[in-house]
mmCIF file with all atom_site columns, C-alpha atoms in Angstrom:
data_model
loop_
_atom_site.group_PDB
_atom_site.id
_atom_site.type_symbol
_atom_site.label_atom_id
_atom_site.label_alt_id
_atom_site.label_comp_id
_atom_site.label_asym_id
_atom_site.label_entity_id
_atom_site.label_seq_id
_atom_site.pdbx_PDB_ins_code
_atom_site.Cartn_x
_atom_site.Cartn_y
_atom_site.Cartn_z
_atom_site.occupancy
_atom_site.B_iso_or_equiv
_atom_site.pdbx_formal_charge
_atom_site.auth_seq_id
_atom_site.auth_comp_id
_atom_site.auth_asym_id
_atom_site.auth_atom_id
_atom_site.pdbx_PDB_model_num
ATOM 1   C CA . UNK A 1 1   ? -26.873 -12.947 46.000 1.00 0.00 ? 1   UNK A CA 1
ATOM 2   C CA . UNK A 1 2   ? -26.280 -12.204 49.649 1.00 0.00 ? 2   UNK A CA 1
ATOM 3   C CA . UNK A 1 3   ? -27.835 -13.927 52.620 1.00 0.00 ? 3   UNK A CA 1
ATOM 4   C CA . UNK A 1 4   ? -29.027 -11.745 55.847 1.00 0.00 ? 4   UNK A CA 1
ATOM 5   C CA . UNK A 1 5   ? -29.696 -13.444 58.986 1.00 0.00 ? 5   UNK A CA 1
ATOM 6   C CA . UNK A 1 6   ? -31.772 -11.792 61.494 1.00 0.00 ? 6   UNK A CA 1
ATOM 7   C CA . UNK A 1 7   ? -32.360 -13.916 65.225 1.00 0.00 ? 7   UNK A CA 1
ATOM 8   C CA . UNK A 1 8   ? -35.902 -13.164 65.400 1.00 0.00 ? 8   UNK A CA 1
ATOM 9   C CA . UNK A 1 9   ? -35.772 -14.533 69.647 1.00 0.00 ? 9   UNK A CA 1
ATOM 10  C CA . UNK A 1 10  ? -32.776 -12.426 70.362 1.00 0.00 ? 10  UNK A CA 1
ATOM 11  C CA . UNK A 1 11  ? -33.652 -7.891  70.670 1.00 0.00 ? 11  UNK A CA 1
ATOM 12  C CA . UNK A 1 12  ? -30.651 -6.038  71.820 1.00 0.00 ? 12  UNK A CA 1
ATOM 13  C CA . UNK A 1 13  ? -31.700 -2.794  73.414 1.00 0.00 ? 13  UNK A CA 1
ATOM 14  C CA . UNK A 1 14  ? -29.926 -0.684  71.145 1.00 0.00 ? 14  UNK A CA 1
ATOM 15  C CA . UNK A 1 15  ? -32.005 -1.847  68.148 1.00 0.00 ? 15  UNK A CA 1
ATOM 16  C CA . UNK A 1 16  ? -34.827 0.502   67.199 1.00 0.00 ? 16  UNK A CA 1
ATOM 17  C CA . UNK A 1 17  ? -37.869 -0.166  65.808 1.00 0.00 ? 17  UNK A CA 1
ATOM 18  C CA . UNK A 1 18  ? -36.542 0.731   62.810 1.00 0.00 ? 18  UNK A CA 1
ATOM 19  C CA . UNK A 1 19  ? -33.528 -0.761  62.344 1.00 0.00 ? 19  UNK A CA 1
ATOM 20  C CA . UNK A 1 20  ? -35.595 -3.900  62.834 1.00 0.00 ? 20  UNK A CA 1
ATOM 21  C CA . UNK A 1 21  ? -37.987 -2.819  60.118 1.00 0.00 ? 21  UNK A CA 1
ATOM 22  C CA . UNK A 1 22  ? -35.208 -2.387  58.069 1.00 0.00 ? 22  UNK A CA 1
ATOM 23  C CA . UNK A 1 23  ? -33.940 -5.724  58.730 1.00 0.00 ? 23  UNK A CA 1
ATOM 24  C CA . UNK A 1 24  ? -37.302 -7.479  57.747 1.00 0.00 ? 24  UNK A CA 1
ATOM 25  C CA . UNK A 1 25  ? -37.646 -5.667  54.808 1.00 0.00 ? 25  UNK A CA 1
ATOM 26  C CA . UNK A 1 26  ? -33.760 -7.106  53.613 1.00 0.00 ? 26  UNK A CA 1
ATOM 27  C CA . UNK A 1 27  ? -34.762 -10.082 54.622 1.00 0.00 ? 27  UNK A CA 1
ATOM 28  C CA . UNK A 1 28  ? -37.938 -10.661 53.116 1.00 0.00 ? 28  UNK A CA 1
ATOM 29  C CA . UNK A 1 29  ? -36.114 -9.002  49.772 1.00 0.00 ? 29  UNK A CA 1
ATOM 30  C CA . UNK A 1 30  ? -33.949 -11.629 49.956 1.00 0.00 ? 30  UNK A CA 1
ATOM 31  C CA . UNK A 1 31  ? -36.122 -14.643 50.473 1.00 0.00 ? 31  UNK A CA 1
ATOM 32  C CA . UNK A 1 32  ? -38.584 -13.377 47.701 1.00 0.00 ? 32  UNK A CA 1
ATOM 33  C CA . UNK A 1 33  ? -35.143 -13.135 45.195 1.00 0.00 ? 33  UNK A CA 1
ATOM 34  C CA . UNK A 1 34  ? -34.667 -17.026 46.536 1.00 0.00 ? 34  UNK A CA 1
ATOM 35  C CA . UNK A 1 35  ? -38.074 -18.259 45.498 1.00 0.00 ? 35  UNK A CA 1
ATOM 36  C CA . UNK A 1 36  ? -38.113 -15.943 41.972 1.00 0.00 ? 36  UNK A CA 1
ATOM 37  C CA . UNK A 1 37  ? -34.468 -17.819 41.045 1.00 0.00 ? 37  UNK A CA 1
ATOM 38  C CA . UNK A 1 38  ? -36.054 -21.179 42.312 1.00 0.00 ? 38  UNK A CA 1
ATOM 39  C CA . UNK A 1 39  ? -39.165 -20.678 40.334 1.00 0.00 ? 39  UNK A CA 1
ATOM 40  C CA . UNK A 1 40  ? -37.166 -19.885 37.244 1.00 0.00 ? 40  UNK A CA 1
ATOM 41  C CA . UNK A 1 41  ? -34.516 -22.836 37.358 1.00 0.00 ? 41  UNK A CA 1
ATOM 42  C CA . UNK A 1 42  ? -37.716 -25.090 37.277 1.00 0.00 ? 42  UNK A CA 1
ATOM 43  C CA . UNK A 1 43  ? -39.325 -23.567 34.493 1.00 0.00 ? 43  UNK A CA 1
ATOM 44  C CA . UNK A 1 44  ? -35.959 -23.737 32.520 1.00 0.00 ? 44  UNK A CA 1
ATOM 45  C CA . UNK A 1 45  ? -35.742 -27.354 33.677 1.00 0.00 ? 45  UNK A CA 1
ATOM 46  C CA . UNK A 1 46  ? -39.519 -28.085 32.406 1.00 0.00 ? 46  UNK A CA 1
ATOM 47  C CA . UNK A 1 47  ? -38.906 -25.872 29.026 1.00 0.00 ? 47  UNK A CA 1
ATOM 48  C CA . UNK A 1 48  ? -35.349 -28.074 28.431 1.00 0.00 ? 48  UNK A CA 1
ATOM 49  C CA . UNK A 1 49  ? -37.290 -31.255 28.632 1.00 0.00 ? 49  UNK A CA 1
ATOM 50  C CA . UNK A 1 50  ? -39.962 -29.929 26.749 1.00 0.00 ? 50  UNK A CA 1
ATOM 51  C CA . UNK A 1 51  ? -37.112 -29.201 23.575 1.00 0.00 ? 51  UNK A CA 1
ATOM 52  C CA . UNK A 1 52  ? -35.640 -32.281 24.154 1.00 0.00 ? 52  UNK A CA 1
ATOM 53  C CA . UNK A 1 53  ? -39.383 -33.891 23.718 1.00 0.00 ? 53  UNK A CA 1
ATOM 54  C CA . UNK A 1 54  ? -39.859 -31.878 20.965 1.00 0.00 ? 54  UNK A CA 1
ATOM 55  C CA . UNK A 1 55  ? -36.292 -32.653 19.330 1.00 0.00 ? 55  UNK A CA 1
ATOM 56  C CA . UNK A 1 56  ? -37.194 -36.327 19.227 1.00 0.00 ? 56  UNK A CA 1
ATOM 57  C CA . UNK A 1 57  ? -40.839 -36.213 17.981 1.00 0.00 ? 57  UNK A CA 1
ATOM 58  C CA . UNK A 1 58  ? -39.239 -34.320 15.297 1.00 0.00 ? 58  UNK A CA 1
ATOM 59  C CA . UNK A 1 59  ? -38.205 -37.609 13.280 1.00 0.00 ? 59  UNK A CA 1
ATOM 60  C CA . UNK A 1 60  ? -41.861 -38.702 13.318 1.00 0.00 ? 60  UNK A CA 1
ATOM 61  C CA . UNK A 1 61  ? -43.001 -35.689 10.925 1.00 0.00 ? 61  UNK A CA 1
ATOM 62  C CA . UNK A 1 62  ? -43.150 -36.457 6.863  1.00 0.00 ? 62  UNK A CA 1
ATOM 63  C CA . UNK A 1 63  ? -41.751 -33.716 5.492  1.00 0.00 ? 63  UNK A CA 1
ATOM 64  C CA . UNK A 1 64  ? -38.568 -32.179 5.600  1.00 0.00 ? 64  UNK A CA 1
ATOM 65  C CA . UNK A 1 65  ? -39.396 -28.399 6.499  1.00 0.00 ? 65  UNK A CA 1
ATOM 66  C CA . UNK A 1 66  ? -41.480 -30.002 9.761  1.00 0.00 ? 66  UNK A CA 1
ATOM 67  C CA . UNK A 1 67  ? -38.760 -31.857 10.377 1.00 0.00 ? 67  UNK A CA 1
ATOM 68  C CA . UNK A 1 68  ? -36.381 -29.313 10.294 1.00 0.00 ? 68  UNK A CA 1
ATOM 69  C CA . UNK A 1 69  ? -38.611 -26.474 12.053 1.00 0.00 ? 69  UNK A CA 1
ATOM 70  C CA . UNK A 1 70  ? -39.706 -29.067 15.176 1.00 0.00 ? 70  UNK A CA 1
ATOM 71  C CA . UNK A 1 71  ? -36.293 -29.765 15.070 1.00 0.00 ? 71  UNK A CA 1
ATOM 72  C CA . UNK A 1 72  ? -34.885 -25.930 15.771 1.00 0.00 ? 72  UNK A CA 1
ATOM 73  C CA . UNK A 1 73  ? -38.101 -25.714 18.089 1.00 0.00 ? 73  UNK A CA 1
ATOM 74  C CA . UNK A 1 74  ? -36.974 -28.475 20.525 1.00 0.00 ? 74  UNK A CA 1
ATOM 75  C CA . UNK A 1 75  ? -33.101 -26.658 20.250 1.00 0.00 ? 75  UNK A CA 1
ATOM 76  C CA . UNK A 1 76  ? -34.021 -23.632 21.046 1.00 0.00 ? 76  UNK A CA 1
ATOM 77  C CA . UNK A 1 77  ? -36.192 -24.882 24.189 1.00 0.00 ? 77  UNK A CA 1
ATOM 78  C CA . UNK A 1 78  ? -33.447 -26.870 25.362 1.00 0.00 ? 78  UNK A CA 1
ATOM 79  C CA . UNK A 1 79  ? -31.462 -23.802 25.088 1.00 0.00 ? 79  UNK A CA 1
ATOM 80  C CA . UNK A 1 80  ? -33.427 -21.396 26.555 1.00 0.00 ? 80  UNK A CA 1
ATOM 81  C CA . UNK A 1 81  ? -34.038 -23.809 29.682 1.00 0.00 ? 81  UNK A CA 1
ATOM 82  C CA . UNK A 1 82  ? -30.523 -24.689 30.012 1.00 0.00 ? 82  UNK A CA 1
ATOM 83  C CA . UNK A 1 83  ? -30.214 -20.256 30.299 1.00 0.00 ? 83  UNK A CA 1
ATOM 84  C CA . UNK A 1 84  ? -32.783 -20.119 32.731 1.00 0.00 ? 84  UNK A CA 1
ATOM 85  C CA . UNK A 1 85  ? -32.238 -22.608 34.915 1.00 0.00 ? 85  UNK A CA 1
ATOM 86  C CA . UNK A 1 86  ? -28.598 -21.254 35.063 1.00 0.00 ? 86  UNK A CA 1
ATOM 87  C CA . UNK A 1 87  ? -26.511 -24.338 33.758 1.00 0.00 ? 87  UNK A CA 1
ATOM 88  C CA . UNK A 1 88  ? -24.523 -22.133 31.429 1.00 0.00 ? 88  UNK A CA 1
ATOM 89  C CA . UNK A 1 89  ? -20.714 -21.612 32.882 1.00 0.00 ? 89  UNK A CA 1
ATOM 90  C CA . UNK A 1 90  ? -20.425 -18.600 33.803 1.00 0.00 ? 90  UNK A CA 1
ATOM 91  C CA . UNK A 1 91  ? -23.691 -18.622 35.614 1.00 0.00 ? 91  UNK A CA 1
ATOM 92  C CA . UNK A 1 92  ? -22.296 -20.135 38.805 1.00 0.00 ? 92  UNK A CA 1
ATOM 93  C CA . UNK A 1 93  ? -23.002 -17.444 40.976 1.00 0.00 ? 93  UNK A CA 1
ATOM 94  C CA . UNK A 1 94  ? -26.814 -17.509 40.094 1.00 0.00 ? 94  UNK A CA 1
ATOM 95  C CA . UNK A 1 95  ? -27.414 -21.162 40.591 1.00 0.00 ? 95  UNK A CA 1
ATOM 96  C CA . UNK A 1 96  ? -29.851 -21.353 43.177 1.00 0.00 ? 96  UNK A CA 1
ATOM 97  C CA . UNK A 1 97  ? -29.336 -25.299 42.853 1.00 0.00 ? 97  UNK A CA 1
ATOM 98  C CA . UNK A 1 98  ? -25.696 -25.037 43.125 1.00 0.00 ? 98  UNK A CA 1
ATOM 99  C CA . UNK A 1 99  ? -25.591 -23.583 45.956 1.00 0.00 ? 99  UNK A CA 1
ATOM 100 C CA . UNK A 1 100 ? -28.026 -26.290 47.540 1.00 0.00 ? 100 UNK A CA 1
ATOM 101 C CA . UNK A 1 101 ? -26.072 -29.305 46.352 1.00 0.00 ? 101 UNK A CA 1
ATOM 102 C CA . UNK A 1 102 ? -22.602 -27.646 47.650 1.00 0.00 ? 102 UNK A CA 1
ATOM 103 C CA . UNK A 1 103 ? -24.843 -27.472 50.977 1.00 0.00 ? 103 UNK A CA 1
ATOM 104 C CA . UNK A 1 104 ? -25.039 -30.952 50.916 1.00 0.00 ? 104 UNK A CA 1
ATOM 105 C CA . UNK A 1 105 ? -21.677 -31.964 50.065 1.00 0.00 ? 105 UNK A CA 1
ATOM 106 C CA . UNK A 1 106 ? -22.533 -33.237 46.733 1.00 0.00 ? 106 UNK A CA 1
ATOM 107 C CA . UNK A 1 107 ? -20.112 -31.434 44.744 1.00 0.00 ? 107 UNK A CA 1
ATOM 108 C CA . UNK A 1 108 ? -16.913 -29.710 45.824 1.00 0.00 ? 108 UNK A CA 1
#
């Protein structure tokens, strides 16, 4: 993903009307991908907690083929949230939530 930073105080006389256009448009393109990648690392958070839930209600069914289908349930929501909320390695460069806690210093 690649950040654009436009001084919204600051309009050189060279810049047209629409070069500025254009640089609203990356902008806003950019800060709607931001909030799409935010908005799906906390619905892959919220669907991995809801498979790990599910995983351990599983022991409180009665029979064995409940058992073993709440069981693959709650695995296959923890691994489809750990996918979309980008916690798979590989996925570094996606990590909206990475990026924030290098921000802060709390990772190297």
């Amino acid at each position: 993903m690649k950040a654009v930073y436009l001084e919204a105080g600051k309009r050189p006389a060279n810049r047209t009307g629409r070069h500025a256009e254009l640089l609203r448009r990356i902008v806003a393109a950019a800060r709607r991908e931001r909030l799409i990648v935010r908005v799906q690392e906390a619905v892959g958070g919220v669907l991995g907690l809801v498979g790990f839930l599910l995983l351990m209600g599983a022991g409180g069914a009665e029979e064995i083929p409940a058992i073993l289908g709440l069981g693959a349930a709650g695995l296959g929501l923890m691994w489809l949230g750990a996918w979309m909320g980008h916690a798979f390695y590989g996925q570094e460069a996606k990590a909206e939530w990475l990026c924030r806690m290098r921000e802060r210093d709390e990772i190297e």
